[in-house]
Amino acid sequence: MIIGIDPGANGGIAWIGRDGVGVEPIKGMTERDIYRLLFGLFADSIGEPHCYIEHVHSSPQMGVKSAFSFGQNYGTLRMAVIAAGIPLETVSPAKWQGDLKCRTKGDKNVTKRKAQELFPQIKVTHAIADALLIAEWGRRVRGL
């Protein structure tokens, strides 16, 4: 199983496994919800799952409060993955977007369209599009 995480406040968690594809928006989830989801994915996987999280950082345009919240959310997600016992790697947006040929240049509709193209069975939203594509990128990198 490959897990992809878009750590933004309006991001999501997506997974691709032998039983199909799943997604969960992060908004509204507590730290406990996130851990339970990830631990459940670990418990349900055949073989060792692997997780990729988008490597992010604050930007000068962010206010102090939003930068703090963003960092806190990123740290929470990383720790939940680690606590669930899932190997974790980071991937830059430039890397996964470049490899999947969906560079956004600030237009989130680009990744939404690409995710919908690759996963027509899922109603793709902005909240889950990047997570789906990160998981797909990880699946391809691992040759699965």
mmCIF file with all atom_site columns, C-alpha atoms in Angstrom:
data_model
loop_
_atom_site.group_PDB
_atom_site.id
_atom_site.type_symbol
_atom_site.label_atom_id
_atom_site.label_alt_id
_atom_site.label_comp_id
_atom_site.label_asym_id
_atom_site.label_entity_id
_atom_site.label_seq_id
_atom_site.pdbx_PDB_ins_code
_atom_site.Cartn_x
_atom_site.Cartn_y
_atom_site.Cartn_z
_atom_site.occupancy
_atom_site.B_iso_or_equiv
_atom_site.pdbx_formal_charge
_atom_site.auth_seq_id
_atom_site.auth_comp_id
_atom_site.auth_asym_id
_atom_site.auth_atom_id
_atom_site.pdbx_PDB_model_num
ATOM 1   C CA . MET A 1 1   ? 0.000   0.000  0.000   1.00 0.00 ? 1   MET A CA 1
ATOM 2   C CA . ILE A 1 2   ? 1.182   3.482  -0.850  1.00 0.00 ? 2   ILE A CA 1
ATOM 3   C CA . ILE A 1 3   ? -0.073  6.481  1.109   1.00 0.00 ? 3   ILE A CA 1
ATOM 4   C CA . GLY A 1 4   ? 0.132   10.066 -0.113  1.00 0.00 ? 4   GLY A CA 1
ATOM 5   C CA . ILE A 1 5   ? -0.362  13.092 2.117   1.00 0.00 ? 5   ILE A CA 1
ATOM 6   C CA . ASP A 1 6   ? -1.007  16.702 1.172   1.00 0.00 ? 6   ASP A CA 1
ATOM 7   C CA . PRO A 1 7   ? -0.351  18.372 4.553   1.00 0.00 ? 7   PRO A CA 1
ATOM 8   C CA . GLY A 1 8   ? -2.174  21.638 3.891   1.00 0.00 ? 8   GLY A CA 1
ATOM 9   C CA . ALA A 1 9   ? -5.072  22.609 6.168   1.00 0.00 ? 9   ALA A CA 1
ATOM 10  C CA . ASN A 1 10  ? -7.378  21.769 3.259   1.00 0.00 ? 10  ASN A CA 1
ATOM 11  C CA . GLY A 1 11  ? -5.291  18.798 2.141   1.00 0.00 ? 11  GLY A CA 1
ATOM 12  C CA . GLY A 1 12  ? -5.923  15.103 2.368   1.00 0.00 ? 12  GLY A CA 1
ATOM 13  C CA . ILE A 1 13  ? -4.687  11.574 2.784   1.00 0.00 ? 13  ILE A CA 1
ATOM 14  C CA . ALA A 1 14  ? -4.957  9.077  -0.069  1.00 0.00 ? 14  ALA A CA 1
ATOM 15  C CA . TRP A 1 15  ? -3.952  5.455  -0.362  1.00 0.00 ? 15  TRP A CA 1
ATOM 16  C CA . ILE A 1 16  ? -3.527  2.998  -3.188  1.00 0.00 ? 16  ILE A CA 1
ATOM 17  C CA . GLY A 1 17  ? -3.536  -0.684 -2.343  1.00 0.00 ? 17  GLY A CA 1
ATOM 18  C CA . ARG A 1 18  ? -4.463  -4.058 -3.728  1.00 0.00 ? 18  ARG A CA 1
ATOM 19  C CA . ASP A 1 19  ? -8.089  -3.459 -2.736  1.00 0.00 ? 19  ASP A CA 1
ATOM 20  C CA . GLY A 1 20  ? -8.315  -0.143 -4.570  1.00 0.00 ? 20  GLY A CA 1
ATOM 21  C CA . VAL A 1 21  ? -8.003  3.540  -3.806  1.00 0.00 ? 21  VAL A CA 1
ATOM 22  C CA . GLY A 1 22  ? -9.192  5.512  -0.791  1.00 0.00 ? 22  GLY A CA 1
ATOM 23  C CA . VAL A 1 23  ? -9.183  9.175  0.183   1.00 0.00 ? 23  VAL A CA 1
ATOM 24  C CA . GLU A 1 24  ? -9.891  11.258 3.249   1.00 0.00 ? 24  GLU A CA 1
ATOM 25  C CA . PRO A 1 25  ? -9.858  15.068 3.498   1.00 0.00 ? 25  PRO A CA 1
ATOM 26  C CA . ILE A 1 26  ? -7.880  16.307 6.522   1.00 0.00 ? 26  ILE A CA 1
ATOM 27  C CA . LYS A 1 27  ? -10.114 19.254 7.365   1.00 0.00 ? 27  LYS A CA 1
ATOM 28  C CA . GLY A 1 28  ? -12.050 18.531 10.529  1.00 0.00 ? 28  GLY A CA 1
ATOM 29  C CA . MET A 1 29  ? -9.938  15.529 11.528  1.00 0.00 ? 29  MET A CA 1
ATOM 30  C CA . THR A 1 30  ? -8.391  15.471 14.981  1.00 0.00 ? 30  THR A CA 1
ATOM 31  C CA . GLU A 1 31  ? -4.902  14.172 15.697  1.00 0.00 ? 31  GLU A CA 1
ATOM 32  C CA . ARG A 1 32  ? -6.521  11.000 17.060  1.00 0.00 ? 32  ARG A CA 1
ATOM 33  C CA . ASP A 1 33  ? -8.610  10.589 13.862  1.00 0.00 ? 33  ASP A CA 1
ATOM 34  C CA . ILE A 1 34  ? -5.493  10.911 11.719  1.00 0.00 ? 34  ILE A CA 1
ATOM 35  C CA . TYR A 1 35  ? -3.563  8.387  13.800  1.00 0.00 ? 35  TYR A CA 1
ATOM 36  C CA . ARG A 1 36  ? -6.457  5.900  13.775  1.00 0.00 ? 36  ARG A CA 1
ATOM 37  C CA . LEU A 1 37  ? -6.795  6.189  10.007  1.00 0.00 ? 37  LEU A CA 1
ATOM 38  C CA . LEU A 1 38  ? -3.074  5.644  9.430   1.00 0.00 ? 38  LEU A CA 1
ATOM 39  C CA . PHE A 1 39  ? -2.820  2.837  11.983  1.00 0.00 ? 39  PHE A CA 1
ATOM 40  C CA . GLY A 1 40  ? -5.827  1.169  10.351  1.00 0.00 ? 40  GLY A CA 1
ATOM 41  C CA . LEU A 1 41  ? -4.179  1.414  6.948   1.00 0.00 ? 41  LEU A CA 1
ATOM 42  C CA . PHE A 1 42  ? -1.032  -0.166 8.394   1.00 0.00 ? 42  PHE A CA 1
ATOM 43  C CA . ALA A 1 43  ? -3.027  -2.969 10.022  1.00 0.00 ? 43  ALA A CA 1
ATOM 44  C CA . ASP A 1 44  ? -5.040  -3.660 6.849   1.00 0.00 ? 44  ASP A CA 1
ATOM 45  C CA . SER A 1 45  ? -2.107  -3.629 4.440   1.00 0.00 ? 45  SER A CA 1
ATOM 46  C CA . ILE A 1 46  ? -0.563  -6.718 2.980   1.00 0.00 ? 46  ILE A CA 1
ATOM 47  C CA . GLY A 1 47  ? 3.164   -6.230 3.297   1.00 0.00 ? 47  GLY A CA 1
ATOM 48  C CA . GLU A 1 48  ? 4.681   -3.018 4.538   1.00 0.00 ? 48  GLU A CA 1
ATOM 49  C CA . PRO A 1 49  ? 2.931   0.192  3.518   1.00 0.00 ? 49  PRO A CA 1
ATOM 50  C CA . HIS A 1 50  ? 4.958   3.229  2.534   1.00 0.00 ? 50  HIS A CA 1
ATOM 51  C CA . CYS A 1 51  ? 4.011   6.882  2.919   1.00 0.00 ? 51  CYS A CA 1
ATOM 52  C CA . TYR A 1 52  ? 5.014   9.980  0.987   1.00 0.00 ? 52  TYR A CA 1
ATOM 53  C CA . ILE A 1 53  ? 4.252   13.420 2.363   1.00 0.00 ? 53  ILE A CA 1
ATOM 54  C CA . GLU A 1 54  ? 4.702   16.626 0.439   1.00 0.00 ? 54  GLU A CA 1
ATOM 55  C CA . HIS A 1 55  ? 7.763   18.516 1.647   1.00 0.00 ? 55  HIS A CA 1
ATOM 56  C CA . VAL A 1 56  ? 6.476   21.942 2.569   1.00 0.00 ? 56  VAL A CA 1
ATOM 57  C CA . HIS A 1 57  ? 7.655   25.052 4.376   1.00 0.00 ? 57  HIS A CA 1
ATOM 58  C CA . SER A 1 58  ? 6.224   28.395 5.344   1.00 0.00 ? 58  SER A CA 1
ATOM 59  C CA . SER A 1 59  ? 6.440   31.307 2.947   1.00 0.00 ? 59  SER A CA 1
ATOM 60  C CA . PRO A 1 60  ? 6.939   35.029 3.530   1.00 0.00 ? 60  PRO A CA 1
ATOM 61  C CA . GLN A 1 61  ? 3.351   35.657 2.402   1.00 0.00 ? 61  GLN A CA 1
ATOM 62  C CA . MET A 1 62  ? 1.985   33.704 5.378   1.00 0.00 ? 62  MET A CA 1
ATOM 63  C CA . GLY A 1 63  ? 1.047   35.497 8.523   1.00 0.00 ? 63  GLY A CA 1
ATOM 64  C CA . VAL A 1 64  ? 2.517   34.382 11.835  1.00 0.00 ? 64  VAL A CA 1
ATOM 65  C CA . LYS A 1 65  ? -0.621  32.537 12.896  1.00 0.00 ? 65  LYS A CA 1
ATOM 66  C CA . SER A 1 66  ? -1.082  30.695 9.595   1.00 0.00 ? 66  SER A CA 1
ATOM 67  C CA . ALA A 1 67  ? 2.613   29.747 9.427   1.00 0.00 ? 67  ALA A CA 1
ATOM 68  C CA . PHE A 1 68  ? 2.416   28.328 12.949  1.00 0.00 ? 68  PHE A CA 1
ATOM 69  C CA . SER A 1 69  ? -0.770  26.354 12.161  1.00 0.00 ? 69  SER A CA 1
ATOM 70  C CA . PHE A 1 70  ? 0.735   25.061 8.919   1.00 0.00 ? 70  PHE A CA 1
ATOM 71  C CA . GLY A 1 71  ? 3.875   23.843 10.691  1.00 0.00 ? 71  GLY A CA 1
ATOM 72  C CA . GLN A 1 72  ? 1.868   22.309 13.492  1.00 0.00 ? 72  GLN A CA 1
ATOM 73  C CA . ASN A 1 73  ? -0.323  20.416 11.006  1.00 0.00 ? 73  ASN A CA 1
ATOM 74  C CA . TYR A 1 74  ? 2.733   19.165 9.089   1.00 0.00 ? 74  TYR A CA 1
ATOM 75  C CA . GLY A 1 75  ? 4.388   17.952 12.302  1.00 0.00 ? 75  GLY A CA 1
ATOM 76  C CA . THR A 1 76  ? 1.203   16.250 13.467  1.00 0.00 ? 76  THR A CA 1
ATOM 77  C CA . LEU A 1 77  ? 0.875   14.354 10.203  1.00 0.00 ? 77  LEU A CA 1
ATOM 78  C CA . ARG A 1 78  ? 4.518   13.264 10.215  1.00 0.00 ? 78  ARG A CA 1
ATOM 79  C CA . MET A 1 79  ? 4.297   12.070 13.817  1.00 0.00 ? 79  MET A CA 1
ATOM 80  C CA . ALA A 1 80  ? 1.047   10.166 13.167  1.00 0.00 ? 80  ALA A CA 1
ATOM 81  C CA . VAL A 1 81  ? 2.675   8.299  10.273  1.00 0.00 ? 81  VAL A CA 1
ATOM 82  C CA . ILE A 1 82  ? 5.747   7.497  12.359  1.00 0.00 ? 82  ILE A CA 1
ATOM 83  C CA . ALA A 1 83  ? 3.653   6.453  15.391  1.00 0.00 ? 83  ALA A CA 1
ATOM 84  C CA . ALA A 1 84  ? 1.608   4.144  13.145  1.00 0.00 ? 84  ALA A CA 1
ATOM 85  C CA . GLY A 1 85  ? 4.870   2.422  12.159  1.00 0.00 ? 85  GLY A CA 1
ATOM 86  C CA . ILE A 1 86  ? 4.744   3.404  8.493   1.00 0.00 ? 86  ILE A CA 1
ATOM 87  C CA . PRO A 1 87  ? 7.987   4.284  6.687   1.00 0.00 ? 87  PRO A CA 1
ATOM 88  C CA . LEU A 1 88  ? 7.876   7.927  5.591   1.00 0.00 ? 88  LEU A CA 1
ATOM 89  C CA . GLU A 1 89  ? 9.585   9.948  2.888   1.00 0.00 ? 89  GLU A CA 1
ATOM 90  C CA . THR A 1 90  ? 9.128   13.528 1.794   1.00 0.00 ? 90  THR A CA 1
ATOM 91  C CA . VAL A 1 91  ? 8.754   14.629 -1.814  1.00 0.00 ? 91  VAL A CA 1
ATOM 92  C CA . SER A 1 92  ? 8.850   18.169 -3.163  1.00 0.00 ? 92  SER A CA 1
ATOM 93  C CA . PRO A 1 93  ? 5.921   19.507 -5.168  1.00 0.00 ? 93  PRO A CA 1
ATOM 94  C CA . ALA A 1 94  ? 8.303   20.211 -8.057  1.00 0.00 ? 94  ALA A CA 1
ATOM 95  C CA . LYS A 1 95  ? 9.380   16.553 -8.130  1.00 0.00 ? 95  LYS A CA 1
ATOM 96  C CA . TRP A 1 96  ? 6.003   14.801 -8.066  1.00 0.00 ? 96  TRP A CA 1
ATOM 97  C CA . GLN A 1 97  ? 4.280   17.421 -10.236 1.00 0.00 ? 97  GLN A CA 1
ATOM 98  C CA . GLY A 1 98  ? 7.127   17.345 -12.745 1.00 0.00 ? 98  GLY A CA 1
ATOM 99  C CA . ASP A 1 99  ? 7.177   13.560 -12.963 1.00 0.00 ? 99  ASP A CA 1
ATOM 100 C CA . LEU A 1 100 ? 3.386   13.405 -13.382 1.00 0.00 ? 100 LEU A CA 1
ATOM 101 C CA . LYS A 1 101 ? 3.435   16.315 -15.844 1.00 0.00 ? 101 LYS A CA 1
ATOM 102 C CA . CYS A 1 102 ? 1.030   18.486 -13.892 1.00 0.00 ? 102 CYS A CA 1
ATOM 103 C CA . ARG A 1 103 ? 3.017   21.538 -12.766 1.00 0.00 ? 103 ARG A CA 1
ATOM 104 C CA . THR A 1 104 ? 0.441   23.889 -11.244 1.00 0.00 ? 104 THR A CA 1
ATOM 105 C CA . LYS A 1 105 ? 2.278   27.216 -11.242 1.00 0.00 ? 105 LYS A CA 1
ATOM 106 C CA . GLY A 1 106 ? -0.317  28.210 -8.639  1.00 0.00 ? 106 GLY A CA 1
ATOM 107 C CA . ASP A 1 107 ? -3.370  26.801 -10.450 1.00 0.00 ? 107 ASP A CA 1
ATOM 108 C CA . LYS A 1 108 ? -4.787  23.982 -8.275  1.00 0.00 ? 108 LYS A CA 1
ATOM 109 C CA . ASN A 1 109 ? -7.180  23.037 -11.102 1.00 0.00 ? 109 ASN A CA 1
ATOM 110 C CA . VAL A 1 110 ? -4.219  21.491 -12.944 1.00 0.00 ? 110 VAL A CA 1
ATOM 111 C CA . THR A 1 111 ? -3.713  18.804 -10.279 1.00 0.00 ? 111 THR A CA 1
ATOM 112 C CA . LYS A 1 112 ? -7.450  18.343 -9.819  1.00 0.00 ? 112 LYS A CA 1
ATOM 113 C CA . ARG A 1 113 ? -7.847  17.605 -13.555 1.00 0.00 ? 113 ARG A CA 1
ATOM 114 C CA . LYS A 1 114 ? -4.870  15.216 -13.550 1.00 0.00 ? 114 LYS A CA 1
ATOM 115 C CA . ALA A 1 115 ? -6.163  13.324 -10.517 1.00 0.00 ? 115 ALA A CA 1
ATOM 116 C CA . GLN A 1 116 ? -9.628  13.028 -12.074 1.00 0.00 ? 116 GLN A CA 1
ATOM 117 C CA . GLU A 1 117 ? -8.040  11.700 -15.277 1.00 0.00 ? 117 GLU A CA 1
ATOM 118 C CA . LEU A 1 118 ? -6.053  9.058  -13.364 1.00 0.00 ? 118 LEU A CA 1
ATOM 119 C CA . PHE A 1 119 ? -8.856  8.169  -10.922 1.00 0.00 ? 119 PHE A CA 1
ATOM 120 C CA . PRO A 1 120 ? -12.148 8.498  -12.822 1.00 0.00 ? 120 PRO A CA 1
ATOM 121 C CA . GLN A 1 121 ? -13.929 6.334  -10.230 1.00 0.00 ? 121 GLN A CA 1
ATOM 122 C CA . ILE A 1 122 ? -13.413 9.006  -7.530  1.00 0.00 ? 122 ILE A CA 1
ATOM 123 C CA . LYS A 1 123 ? -15.084 12.395 -7.311  1.00 0.00 ? 123 LYS A CA 1
ATOM 124 C CA . VAL A 1 124 ? -11.890 14.414 -7.020  1.00 0.00 ? 124 VAL A CA 1
ATOM 125 C CA . THR A 1 125 ? -11.928 17.650 -5.009  1.00 0.00 ? 125 THR A CA 1
ATOM 126 C CA . HIS A 1 126 ? -9.160  20.161 -4.387  1.00 0.00 ? 126 HIS A CA 1
ATOM 127 C CA . ALA A 1 127 ? -8.829  18.688 -0.864  1.00 0.00 ? 127 ALA A CA 1
ATOM 128 C CA . ILE A 1 128 ? -7.828  15.238 -2.096  1.00 0.00 ? 128 ILE A CA 1
ATOM 129 C CA . ALA A 1 129 ? -6.315  15.831 -5.558  1.00 0.00 ? 129 ALA A CA 1
ATOM 130 C CA . ASP A 1 130 ? -2.707  16.382 -4.463  1.00 0.00 ? 130 ASP A CA 1
ATOM 131 C CA . ALA A 1 131 ? -2.805  13.508 -1.973  1.00 0.00 ? 131 ALA A CA 1
ATOM 132 C CA . LEU A 1 132 ? -4.026  11.169 -4.733  1.00 0.00 ? 132 LEU A CA 1
ATOM 133 C CA . LEU A 1 133 ? -1.271  12.311 -7.064  1.00 0.00 ? 133 LEU A CA 1
ATOM 134 C CA . ILE A 1 134 ? 1.408   12.000 -4.378  1.00 0.00 ? 134 ILE A CA 1
ATOM 135 C CA . ALA A 1 135 ? 0.232   8.418  -3.705  1.00 0.00 ? 135 ALA A CA 1
ATOM 136 C CA . GLU A 1 136 ? 0.255   7.683  -7.444  1.00 0.00 ? 136 GLU A CA 1
ATOM 137 C CA . TRP A 1 137 ? 3.734   9.173  -7.755  1.00 0.00 ? 137 TRP A CA 1
ATOM 138 C CA . GLY A 1 138 ? 4.886   6.953  -4.865  1.00 0.00 ? 138 GLY A CA 1
ATOM 139 C CA . ARG A 1 139 ? 3.301   3.887  -6.464  1.00 0.00 ? 139 ARG A CA 1
ATOM 140 C CA . ARG A 1 140 ? 5.209   4.550  -9.679  1.00 0.00 ? 140 ARG A CA 1
ATOM 141 C CA . VAL A 1 141 ? 8.487   5.240  -7.868  1.00 0.00 ? 141 VAL A CA 1
ATOM 142 C CA . ARG A 1 142 ? 8.198   1.949  -5.994  1.00 0.00 ? 142 ARG A CA 1
ATOM 143 C CA . GLY A 1 143 ? 7.330   0.123  -9.224  1.00 0.00 ? 143 GLY A CA 1
ATOM 144 C CA . LEU A 1 144 ? 3.976   -1.130 -8.004  1.00 0.00 ? 144 LEU A CA 1
#
